[in-house]
Amino acid sequence: MKQATRKTTPSKRKSRAPIGGSRGWIAAGTLAAYAAMGGTKTAMASVEKADPAASGAAEATMPLKKFDIPAGPLDAAVKAFEEATGLTVKIVLPAGTVAGFNSQGVVGLYREDEALRLLLEGTGLNYRAEDATTMLVGVQAKDTVSVTDSVTNSVSLSKFTEPLIDTPQSISVVPQFVLKDQGVSTLRDALRNVPGISLAAGEAGAQGDNLTIRGFTARNDIFLDGIRDFGSYYRDSFNYEQVEALEGPAGVQFGRGSTGGVINQESKVPVVQQFVNVQTQFGTDKTRRITADINEPELDVLGGTAYRVNLMGQEGGVAGRDYAEIRRFGIAPTVSVGLNTQTRATLSYLHMTESDTPDYGLPWFNNAVAPGSIRHDYYGFPDENYLNTNDDILTLKVEHEFSPNLNLHTIARAANYPRQAQITEPQICSNAPASVPVGGFVSSLPTSAVNTALPCAYTAASDPSTIIVNRNQIQVKSVEGDLWDQTEVSARFKTFGIKHALVAGVEGGQEISNPIRTSYTINKINTVPTATLIEPNARQPFGGTGYITSIVHTKSESVGLYFVDTIKLGRLFEASGGVRWDRFDTGYNLYQPTPPAGGTVTAPVAPISRIDEQPSYRAAFVYKPSSRGSVYFDYGTSFNPAAESLSLSIGLANSSAAPEENQTYEVGAKWSFLNERLLAEASWFRTEKDNARETDPTNSNNIVAAGNQLVKGVQFSLVGRLPEGMDIVAGYAYLDSEVIFSKFFPTSVGYPLANVPKQTFNLFVTHRLPLRLNVGLGGNYVASRTASSTVPYVPTAYSGPISYLTATGAPAVHYQVLATELKQVPGYWIFNAMVRRPLTDRLELQANVSNLLNRYYIDLPHPSHLIPGAGANAQIGINFKF
């Protein structure tokens, strides 16, 4: 159960000053003035549990009901509560004892758990949830649970009918108090609290958040309120209630992709308390950030109405990267109606604008980051490089409660994600097309990244001051779009005395992607000026001959049908199973205007299409030895169609490449301690991908579905709100990944998958100290990661040219590989700290310090570039509550 917070009665709410009063306008005016001066982007307005807004996560997931239970005997009050909610209340007391208790009653609009808490207030009794439809009431004993300061025990998605502790899947919820303690402002930083997830740099054609979950890419597995968030952009946390990482089998609930799991961002929604929260941050990295969270209820309008708006503005840099800049602005207004009726609707709009000076970091050299003191060097053109996104997401959610055991809910979305980018990627030597073992032969030496017709002039013995860096320009202009609807029915019923919790749904819509890509390479030579490795001139004027290499239009139409049923086999056992069927129909068009002489020619492509149809399955079993814990087994499948990311090619469309197929087995346990203030999870899992797609390194149109990849491992997580003001979030994952078969890259067999650290660890602990101080300390460990699954190691030394005769008798030359190295980035530790102190009841001071020891490490690897983590920096903030 989540922490219950007493609601303000309607009469008291009416007596409070409206948002349009002076304090609300001062807050809104402050933000508007900041935005007019150039600030942009919104942070999550997080609050202490004592603050009314802190219960927002609960309101977002539990329906509000109107209660009118007068004061009187407790047994009569409980009977009235059962009639109002449809829940069953079991009183665990000696016979006749309950007649001695009186209840103060409850009148007003409350969640079910809050209403029961108020009925029991003053009796000395407590309650806990036995399951989703039954509450146990009794004196506090070893198997009872206090709701005060408990951790989150549910996710926001209606697809999951059971509490987290009874859900047979690894689900990590990053709650509001963690986001606030760590000063989190992005999805990327929120996910550093989840074991089994590693972050990577943006792709050439798709910028924005890029990550792997349990060893498999999840760039297209990011959801917003249960619908795929398809855009390529960097997500800000200003409108988050919490972040949910659902690892393991997820194909039945979410459709295509979801090999290792999915990420769901839960948005803030209107609640029945009135509040205004404003947060500001000022950083040593020149950050200036302001967020506002404003909520206004009007419970006498349209059956109970509430309005909420979150705003954000941010300007700043990146510590240790002098030319990188972040400029963001966001606004998220939301209105909910029918809060005290059986039909509730919420209309929300999210607008995010980003205008950054992007940084693709440092170049590779052989198997590691380039040598020399280059940590702070910038190889781009700060006046010409840009990343502009302008996202608009409109969502309507409607829910109708036919009865406490039957609900219909639908969510519809229209989203538009325009973006323009020109980013400089520093390169020294071109990437090897395949790994060659020691003793093997290559037909040519690595080529220069500046002129790919010439050998690379540098070796490990080269003086770094003599090395020239190619400034590869990644330039794209695109619009992604999404029209989607998802309708579900949730039902609880009995058949032959067996309880069922059924979720069945249909979803579908269309997604589009229209990228236009530009190149600056003519006759295999990059026409953009080069830079020196040691002292690049960031102020050098930009030049070069750019031309369009492709104009693409991709459109997919898809539909999915699914159901999941959970069966309660007595008090100790639950079984669940589900089936889903998806149809994914993609059309692709490509055109290139006539390129200049010597320019890259893209082969003309007639309109092509591909249809993939695939079922997904899931089965699970749960054993509950106690209401405080469960042990489970879970099995699920998922698939990755050829055009999963709306990127298609002749080879994929015209080949017989079947969808990639994934199978996951998971065994785990979950347990709560200290009266549900501490939730611990542990699991063992195994995920295997069959039909992994591979592109022939000698012919990009030859694509086969023939590879096999495997990831197995264990992970642990711990989230708690402990006594004496102590909060903790911790996690550990051990991932053993490997390529187990490859047609085109047989030398990669046995090597780890790309961007999969063998071990990750995270910990952050806060504690209340004297003088009203709250302090926090923690860190992250990420082990080394390889850059590529197909080319895991590269040659680092060669013999001189060796002459030989080909099979036809023609003379030729090749080179023998004398040494190889794994192409990887080293592991790292970083440490962070926080201190917070309230100054008044409405004013609070908070400071966060990141990378305390100023460690130099690679945070976001990519096969063609490396982005270092930010250096030591401090963010000092003032939080206001009105």
Short mmCIF file of C-alpha atoms in Angstrom, two decimals, residues 79-86:
data_model
loop_
_atom_site.label_atom_id
_atom_site.label_comp_id
_atom_site.label_asym_id
_atom_site.label_seq_id
_atom_site.Cartn_x
_atom_site.Cartn_y
_atom_site.Cartn_z
CA LYS A 79 -20.20 -3.16 6.12
CA ALA A 80 -20.93 0.23 4.55
CA PHE A 81 -17.36 0.35 3.24
CA GLU A 82 -17.78 -3.07 1.58
CA GLU A 83 -21.00 -1.96 -0.09
CA ALA A 84 -19.40 1.24 -1.39
CA THR A 85 -16.25 -0.38 -2.77
CA GLY A 86 -17.07 -3.98 -3.60
#
